[in-house]
Amino acid sequence: MKIKKRFCHSYCLSGHPTLPCNVLKFKSTTIMLDCGLDMTSTLNFLPLPLVQSSRLSNLPDLSTVDVILISNYHCMMALPYITEHTGFSGTVYATEPTVQIGRLLMEELVNFIERVPKAQSASLWKNKDIQRLLPSPLKDAVEVSTWRRCYTMQEVNSALSKIQLVGYSQKIELFGAVQVTPLSSGYALGSSNWIIQSHYEKVSYVSGSSLLTTHPQPMDQASLKNSDVLVLTGLTQIPTANPDGMVGEFCSNLALTVRNGGNVLVPCYPSGVIYDLLECLYQYIDSAGLSSVPLYFISPVANSSLEFSQIFAEWLCHNKQSKVYLPEPPFPHAELIQTNKLKHYPSIHGDFSNDFRQPCVVFTGHPSLRFGDVVHFMELWGKSSLNTVIFTEPDFSYLEALAPYQPLAMKCIYCPIDTRLNFIQVSKLLKEVQPLHVVCPEQYTQPPPAQSHRTDLVIDCQPPATSYRRAEVLTLPFKRRYERIEIMPELADSLVPMEIKPGISLATVSAVLHTKDNKHVLQPPPRPAQPTSGKKRKRVSDDVPDCKVLKPLLSGSIPVEQFVQTLEKHGFSDIKVEDTAKGHIVLLQEAETLIQIEEDSTHIICDNDEMLRVRLRDLVLKFLQKF
Amino acid sequence: MDHECARLLPAVCAVLADPRQPVADDTCLEKLLDWFKTVTEAESSLLLLQENPCLLELLSHVPTLQDVSAGVLSFSLRLAGIFAAQEDCFQYLQVELLPGLFGAAGPLSRAVWAVPTVRSGWIQGLRSLAQHPSALHFLADHGAVDTVFSLQGDASLFVASAAGQLLVHILALSMGGRAEGHTCPQGDDWPTCAQKIVGHIEESLCSTDTSRVTQALNVLTTTFGRCQSPWTEVLWEHSPVLGSSDLGPWEMTAQALSRLGPTQAGPLALGVLKLHLCPQALRTQAFGVLLQPLACVLKATTQAPGLPGLLDGTSEDSVVADALLSSKSSCVGLLCRTLAHLEELQPLPQHPSPWPQVPLLRAVVTILRLCDGSAVPASSVGGCLCGTLAGCVRVQRAALDFLGTLSQGMGPQEQVTQVFAILLEYLERPDSSPMVLKKAFQATLRWLLSSARTPGCSGLGPHAVLFLPELFPVLQKRLCSPCWEVRDSALEFLTQLSRHWGGQADFRHVLLESEVPELTQQLLQDPESYVRASAVTAMGELSSRGLHATPTSPEQPEAQQSLLPEFLHILSADSEGFPRRAVMQVFTEWLRGGHADVARDTERFMATVLQVVSRDLDWEVRAQGLELALVFLGQTLGQPGPHCPYTVTLPKAAPPSPLTEVLGALCRVRLFEFAFRALFDCDRPVAQKSCDLLLFLRDKTAPYGSPWEAGGSPDSASVEAALQRWQAGEQGQPLGDLEPEAMLATLRSIDLEGLRGTLAQGSDHVEKSPQSLLRDMLATVGILQENQADCY
């Protein structure tokens, strides 16, 4: 059985389309979709340990969030702020690689921040009157008072302990109201899209997906079909660059630099694209005659990252999975390590300084160039034009990242590698999946500001996508129309259907609607209290509503001419009929009475003459069927 | 027909006529028909039939068989057609046999007609026999033409197409006899057959059924396309088929150009512009059609008014704009075709004049900018084009090809600068696909060459001088690309550059300043064999010009490190054929050009190379070895003639050294052994080349008389024994050190001319023989008992 129900809302809490944070209110559940940490404002600072929170203060009450669904490790960096500081008491769902690699990213971040001796922390500038006087862009930054210090490892551990691990295609019931399912999104190890569905509605959340063949399991597109709404975030940040071309650029520039005796610095995250780059270099360095050039990977989590990548076989693409059965390590960086071509260190201190040989290639964080070992290499190598820094992570503007290091002699190459969906792939995906409505950040509905003529760089779908911006509440463009209700067998037994049209039968039901855990059941109404019992069982009758005498249901239509004839037969005269847009008005001028007949209603309007009204009513009823 | 075939033929015919025998596969039947075709070209068919009655028996028996196989029936129809192509044989057959095969009582009326092969055989048979006027009567009498009409709409495309072709053939045959010497008759006087066909075409053209109209148009197109006889003009001008309108062909074409959509009008316009004699107005119109899409692009992107457009003054064709905007595939298709048409037209002598070089250059550069997303649109049409073309590889390729062609016309300074700028951009872009990059390299080369041809310019040309310093860093990067196709095209480009400007000081300076020579040398070890081959060619070229990497040693700043050992290593050790072939080509060039590394000790060079090459598994390497040997011979004995190296001619100039000395040198480098071995090479081209070389050598040495007794010396006997073993396939044993006399004696004792004839026949001439075919067919059904034993 179905009944009509209500709307569904989405709240947008992040202005950054690739680091989304949305809250979906769907049926009785409140679901947070990702909690990315936008760190671009660190670029406003000198390379020092300062991080901001994810600007979450304007969210009314995060304690009401029931669950958080994480789509990939980049989109969970704000998790400790939510789980530890907002009264959040729900569950977080994520896949195992997401949690493990997310932990590594957080650990690296905390390590980068904590190991630098803290200077006094300045906060006076956050005063609005002072901030106004600061140079741009600091003076334009919004809500600086809500910027937070970086979380601690303890908070990270506590936050991660609230995560429930899930596998692809696993169905998770939330309070009986909705079911959520993670699907492979093809972007990173364990990265997921989510389906949130009830019996009659399906919302798909697509965040950070890729259709390219890299290391993760390919994207599951088929399961996204038949969505009422598809929320689309996390598209490529560099829609004009093709990852293959960029990898080529990366290799060529690396080779040219090293050949000339220069060093190459690659600021990067400790997981993700680095696996693909290492794989690419594995094939490339021999052919380019660079096998003797050492590759260094420096990160507090370098070792774990390289090892983790090898153990998540079931989360890898088919090619890599099948290697495990040979058995061989799925990623060739194992061989690079074995042959001593790739070496990894927790930091520049210790073993690294003994082994360090130049020219070399160094992979290290943080890509913002504001903290981490990369700061050291920028200072060490920045003065020589033989060296090159190659930016591959697309999250930060490389010019802004370099600003504090100017003047800089070293060469700078920008080859952002972003494997997430581009607009051509999106339009193919949408054609394939055919959701009824698409909802996306407003950035995706207009060409990038710097390339306003590129009208191809927008989401193109029919009907046009509904867009949202930061801090906006969006009523999702579909009405929830039905809810499933069960009928108890004995109640069903008592129903007597009447055929009103061939093939269509109706029955009236009187029952009690019992709702528990978002499941609805119609139960037989209690018998009216027995007056003979003498003793009043008040409590019982209190629980159920009064069962009034049922009025019959009416159906049919009133033929106006016959109705007028009947009125005349019953002694009414001076009858006028007027046609209206929706039906007719019958005017009984003598009695100063109106009968308004419309398709689905009939009104008798007369002044304080109940007798007359009842007479007229009965005349009307003669034309209608009752059951 | 030879005796052996005639002996086997009855058995084969019996097999074919026996429905219980498994029919040999179709290819056998095809080969058999081919053979009969050759036989009947040389002999009288009538005689053939009379001498081999089994054939007539087969042809008359097959159509009467109830359960005949479609393949054999089709074969019989075609065979009968081949015989009946000769008029006397036709007369002989037409009384009984031909009506039974091609008439209403034949296969036409039987269930087997449903098989397409049979219908196809029927048409092909008629096509063969329709060679003489008697055949026309036969066709008319038996209503065959009507059947052909109906077959035009056959479900099988092959049959339908063949039916159309047959109609064209019959029409031409029936008109052909009359046209000669007569003034062209008007339609009413045409032969019945022709009138019938033309009437049918006319009727079809008026039909509302599009497929019938198409069939009729196909017949007309084929007729006009194939036959230029005066009668076709009559058909065109006066026949009621086309006479319904009062327009002549030019007016009709003009109308078609204006009415057809841009996709169909383009090829027609190109065709019109290729014609030599064609009214100027029509040419102008046709060129307008070709230019329209580019004019549309220019209009949509022109920011500053005043620049000359492509079709100023004419109204914009909204149909073209619609085609460009309707969908990506339509836009891309139209632009690619337009660019290809213009590219084809530009080099033709009859290309439109004046040629709108300036706006065309602007249009192509604009298209390239739209493709890389850097063009700024001036209208909504432009915006839409920008979205459609961004990143489109097909259009980029077509545009770069056309841009290359446009280099022939150059342009104003400013525009040439723009061209070089966009080329550089394409060479630099990380997103350029390998194919696009290759095209960009090719276009760049053509523009550089044209720039150097600027009147009054010596050397590189003003643009190239500015361009090269920017080009080399890009080239350097491309040589390091992880994509082998890119490395390969970069190397090819470098080779071309050096070939043209290796001697220019400016070029040498920029090249030597860059890391390109070192990177190129590095690529000799590339994992991809194509790249190694290209690197060999490039290094060979650089080295010839004294441009290859010079390790800066203080003692010998001038000395180039010799590449010879490295190339020899590749020749003897590379596992792939391409690099080894490239090395041999470079060596040949070096020898020809007197490269220092070779000239230093040519004999040692030759001896080493020939020794390595003789063991090579790749026949092209061995063949190239013979080429090298030929160059060497030319240098020691005098140049071979350009066409017939073995023609005996008196030497125009005396050989550089006395013959004995030369022969001694040839023996020392073991050229004889190499060539003799190659003579029995299992790959025919090698053996042929060696044969040519030895003939040249023999004829060069002949005029000097024979100071030695031919065959007299014991050495020559041992050489001949070795040769016999080689011929038998035992390649192991070397000849050892032998005297020139023995070699020369052996050379004279070999029947080189005979060998040459055998080699020219082809290795499969035995397998191809008709006897073999007939035997095979019999063997498959087990008739030839003696063959059963060695069936494999």
PDB file of N, CA, C and O in Angstrom, chain A residues 151-184:
ATOM      1  N   TYR A 151      43.700  19.302  14.249  1.00  0.00           N
ATOM      2  CA  TYR A 151      43.361  18.319  15.274  1.00  0.00           C
ATOM      3  C   TYR A 151      44.594  17.526  15.695  1.00  0.00           C
ATOM      4  O   TYR A 151      45.667  17.626  15.075  1.00  0.00           O
ATOM      5  N   THR A 152      44.411  16.746  16.756  1.00  0.00           N
ATOM      6  CA  THR A 152      45.525  15.946  17.270  1.00  0.00           C
ATOM      7  C   THR A 152      45.334  14.491  16.851  1.00  0.00           C
ATOM      8  O   THR A 152      44.257  14.097  16.418  1.00  0.00           O
ATOM      9  N   MET A 153      46.369  13.695  17.068  1.00  0.00           N
ATOM     10  CA  MET A 153      46.305  12.288  16.700  1.00  0.00           C
ATOM     11  C   MET A 153      45.246  11.571  17.536  1.00  0.00           C
ATOM     12  O   MET A 153      44.572  10.656  17.064  1.00  0.00           O
ATOM     13  N   GLN A 154      45.111  12.041  18.785  1.00  0.00           N
ATOM     14  CA  GLN A 154      44.113  11.439  19.652  1.00  0.00           C
ATOM     15  C   GLN A 154      42.715  11.640  19.056  1.00  0.00           C
ATOM     16  O   GLN A 154      41.894  10.726  19.016  1.00  0.00           O
ATOM     17  N   GLU A 155      42.479  12.857  18.596  1.00  0.00           N
ATOM     18  CA  GLU A 155      41.176  13.145  18.002  1.00  0.00           C
ATOM     19  C   GLU A 155      40.969  12.329  16.719  1.00  0.00           C
ATOM     20  O   GLU A 155      39.874  11.853  16.446  1.00  0.00           O
ATOM     21  N   VAL A 156      42.053  12.173  15.981  1.00  0.00           N
ATOM     22  CA  VAL A 156      41.960  11.370  14.764  1.00  0.00           C
ATOM     23  C   VAL A 156      41.540   9.948  15.117  1.00  0.00           C
ATOM     24  O   VAL A 156      40.605   9.393  14.546  1.00  0.00           O
ATOM     25  N   ASN A 157      42.223   9.377  16.114  1.00  0.00           N
ATOM     26  CA  ASN A 157      41.905   7.999  16.487  1.00  0.00           C
ATOM     27  C   ASN A 157      40.478   7.868  16.966  1.00  0.00           C
ATOM     28  O   ASN A 157      39.775   6.918  16.620  1.00  0.00           O
ATOM     29  N   SER A 158      40.061   8.830  17.763  1.00  0.00           N
ATOM     30  CA  SER A 158      38.699   8.770  18.277  1.00  0.00           C
ATOM     31  C   SER A 158      37.694   8.876  17.127  1.00  0.00           C
ATOM     32  O   SER A 158      36.703   8.154  17.081  1.00  0.00           O
ATOM     33  N   ALA A 159      37.985   9.778  16.188  1.00  0.00           N
ATOM     34  CA  ALA A 159      37.073   9.957  15.058  1.00  0.00           C
ATOM     35  C   ALA A 159      37.006   8.671  14.231  1.00  0.00           C
ATOM     36  O   ALA A 159      35.922   8.211  13.865  1.00  0.00           O
ATOM     37  N   LEU A 160      38.172   8.071  14.003  1.00  0.00           N
ATOM     38  CA  LEU A 160      38.190   6.882  13.151  1.00  0.00           C
ATOM     39  C   LEU A 160      37.505   5.698  13.826  1.00  0.00           C
ATOM     40  O   LEU A 160      37.000   4.799  13.160  1.00  0.00           O
ATOM     41  N   SER A 161      37.511   5.716  15.158  1.00  0.00           N
ATOM     42  CA  SER A 161      36.871   4.588  15.856  1.00  0.00           C
ATOM     43  C   SER A 161      35.361   4.608  15.649  1.00  0.00           C
ATOM     44  O   SER A 161      34.682   3.632  15.930  1.00  0.00           O
ATOM     45  N   LYS A 162      34.830   5.710  15.218  1.00  0.00           N
ATOM     46  CA  LYS A 162      33.380   5.781  15.008  1.00  0.00           C
ATOM     47  C   LYS A 162      32.982   5.310  13.619  1.00  0.00           C
ATOM     48  O   LYS A 162      31.817   5.386  13.239  1.00  0.00           O
ATOM     49  N   ILE A 163      33.977   4.878  12.853  1.00  0.00           N
ATOM     50  CA  ILE A 163      33.670   4.468  11.482  1.00  0.00           C
ATOM     51  C   ILE A 163      33.291   3.000  11.430  1.00  0.00           C
ATOM     52  O   ILE A 163      33.948   2.148  12.033  1.00  0.00           O
ATOM     53  N   GLN A 164      32.232   2.732  10.733  1.00  0.00           N
ATOM     54  CA  GLN A 164      31.830   1.353  10.481  1.00  0.00           C
ATOM     55  C   GLN A 164      32.311   1.008   9.068  1.00  0.00           C
ATOM     56  O   GLN A 164      32.017   1.738   8.113  1.00  0.00           O
ATOM     57  N   LEU A 165      33.060  -0.110   8.936  1.00  0.00           N
ATOM     58  CA  LEU A 165      33.591  -0.473   7.619  1.00  0.00           C
ATOM     59  C   LEU A 165      32.513  -1.119   6.755  1.00  0.00           C
ATOM     60  O   LEU A 165      31.705  -1.899   7.251  1.00  0.00           O
ATOM     61  N   VAL A 166      32.514  -0.786   5.493  1.00  0.00           N
ATOM     62  CA  VAL A 166      31.536  -1.382   4.578  1.00  0.00           C
ATOM     63  C   VAL A 166      32.256  -1.828   3.307  1.00  0.00           C
ATOM     64  O   VAL A 166      33.352  -1.377   3.017  1.00  0.00           O
ATOM     65  N   GLY A 167      31.613  -2.727   2.594  1.00  0.00           N
ATOM     66  CA  GLY A 167      32.174  -3.198   1.321  1.00  0.00           C
ATOM     67  C   GLY A 167      31.292  -2.736   0.182  1.00  0.00           C
ATOM     68  O   GLY A 167      30.130  -2.371   0.397  1.00  0.00           O
ATOM     69  N   TYR A 168      31.854  -2.748  -1.043  1.00  0.00           N
ATOM     70  CA  TYR A 168      31.057  -2.332  -2.201  1.00  0.00           C
ATOM     71  C   TYR A 168      29.792  -3.176  -2.316  1.00  0.00           C
ATOM     72  O   TYR A 168      29.822  -4.380  -2.060  1.00  0.00           O
ATOM     73  N   SER A 169      28.720  -2.542  -2.668  1.00  0.00           N
ATOM     74  CA  SER A 169      27.413  -3.182  -2.898  1.00  0.00           C
ATOM     75  C   SER A 169      26.771  -3.721  -1.626  1.00  0.00           C
ATOM     76  O   SER A 169      25.746  -4.371  -1.686  1.00  0.00           O
ATOM     77  N   GLN A 170      27.389  -3.464  -0.482  1.00  0.00           N
ATOM     78  CA  GLN A 170      26.778  -3.901   0.765  1.00  0.00           C
ATOM     79  C   GLN A 170      25.589  -2.998   1.065  1.00  0.00           C
ATOM     80  O   GLN A 170      25.674  -1.774   0.901  1.00  0.00           O
ATOM     81  N   LYS A 171      24.460  -3.595   1.476  1.00  0.00           N
ATOM     82  CA  LYS A 171      23.255  -2.794   1.758  1.00  0.00           C
ATOM     83  C   LYS A 171      23.170  -2.536   3.249  1.00  0.00           C
ATOM     84  O   LYS A 171      23.163  -3.473   4.040  1.00  0.00           O
ATOM     85  N   ILE A 172      23.083  -1.261   3.616  1.00  0.00           N
ATOM     86  CA  ILE A 172      23.046  -0.916   5.033  1.00  0.00           C
ATOM     87  C   ILE A 172      21.704  -0.249   5.319  1.00  0.00           C
ATOM     88  O   ILE A 172      21.361   0.753   4.682  1.00  0.00           O
ATOM     89  N   GLU A 173      20.950  -0.822   6.240  1.00  0.00           N
ATOM     90  CA  GLU A 173      19.647  -0.251   6.608  1.00  0.00           C
ATOM     91  C   GLU A 173      19.861   0.868   7.614  1.00  0.00           C
ATOM     92  O   GLU A 173      20.590   0.702   8.589  1.00  0.00           O
ATOM     93  N   LEU A 174      19.270   2.023   7.356  1.00  0.00           N
ATOM     94  CA  LEU A 174      19.347   3.087   8.349  1.00  0.00           C
ATOM     95  C   LEU A 174      17.962   3.251   8.964  1.00  0.00           C
ATOM     96  O   LEU A 174      17.040   3.732   8.301  1.00  0.00           O
ATOM     97  N   PHE A 175      17.783   2.817  10.176  1.00  0.00           N
ATOM     98  CA  PHE A 175      16.535   2.993  10.941  1.00  0.00           C
ATOM     99  C   PHE A 175      15.326   2.477  10.173  1.00  0.00           C
ATOM    100  O   PHE A 175      14.229   2.986  10.334  1.00  0.00           O
ATOM    101  N   GLY A 176      15.496   1.518   9.331  1.00  0.00           N
ATOM    102  CA  GLY A 176      14.365   1.004   8.570  1.00  0.00           C
ATOM    103  C   GLY A 176      13.824   1.986   7.560  1.00  0.00           C
ATOM    104  O   GLY A 176      12.932   1.658   6.786  1.00  0.00           O
ATOM    105  N   ALA A 177      14.328   3.182   7.535  1.00  0.00           N
ATOM    106  CA  ALA A 177      13.764   4.201   6.655  1.00  0.00           C
ATOM    107  C   ALA A 177      14.425   4.162   5.281  1.00  0.00           C
ATOM    108  O   ALA A 177      13.754   4.149   4.260  1.00  0.00           O
ATOM    109  N   VAL A 178      15.722   4.161   5.264  1.00  0.00           N
ATOM    110  CA  VAL A 178      16.421   4.153   3.995  1.00  0.00           C
ATOM    111  C   VAL A 178      17.530   3.112   4.018  1.00  0.00           C
ATOM    112  O   VAL A 178      17.958   2.656   5.081  1.00  0.00           O
ATOM    113  N   GLN A 179      17.950   2.793   2.821  1.00  0.00           N
ATOM    114  CA  GLN A 179      19.030   1.830   2.680  1.00  0.00           C
ATOM    115  C   GLN A 179      20.163   2.562   1.956  1.00  0.00           C
ATOM    116  O   GLN A 179      19.900   3.256   0.973  1.00  0.00           O
ATOM    117  N   VAL A 180      21.380   2.437   2.456  1.00  0.00           N
ATOM    118  CA  VAL A 180      22.491   3.068   1.742  1.00  0.00           C
ATOM    119  C   VAL A 180      23.451   1.987   1.257  1.00  0.00           C
ATOM    120  O   VAL A 180      23.622   0.966   1.911  1.00  0.00           O
ATOM    121  N   THR A 181      24.056   2.238   0.079  1.00  0.00           N
ATOM    122  CA  THR A 181      24.951   1.252  -0.526  1.00  0.00           C
ATOM    123  C   THR A 181      26.144   1.954  -1.148  1.00  0.00           C
ATOM    124  O   THR A 181      25.959   2.869  -1.951  1.00  0.00           O
ATOM    125  N   PRO A 182      27.366   1.563  -0.793  1.00  0.00           N
ATOM    126  CA  PRO A 182      28.524   2.142  -1.483  1.00  0.00           C
ATOM    127  C   PRO A 182      28.807   1.387  -2.788  1.00  0.00           C
ATOM    128  O   PRO A 182      28.628   0.176  -2.841  1.00  0.00           O
ATOM    129  N   LEU A 183      29.228   2.135  -3.820  1.00  0.00           N
ATOM    130  CA  LEU A 183      29.578   1.527  -5.110  1.00  0.00           C
ATOM    131  C   LEU A 183      30.957   2.004  -5.497  1.00  0.00           C
ATOM    132  O   LEU A 183      31.326   3.129  -5.165  1.00  0.00           O
ATOM    133  N   SER A 184      31.663   1.181  -6.224  1.00  0.00           N
ATOM    134  CA  SER A 184      32.993   1.611  -6.643  1.00  0.00           C
ATOM    135  C   SER A 184      32.892   2.840  -7.534  1.00  0.00           C
ATOM    136  O   SER A 184      32.044   2.911  -8.414  1.00  0.00           O
TER     137      SER A 184
END
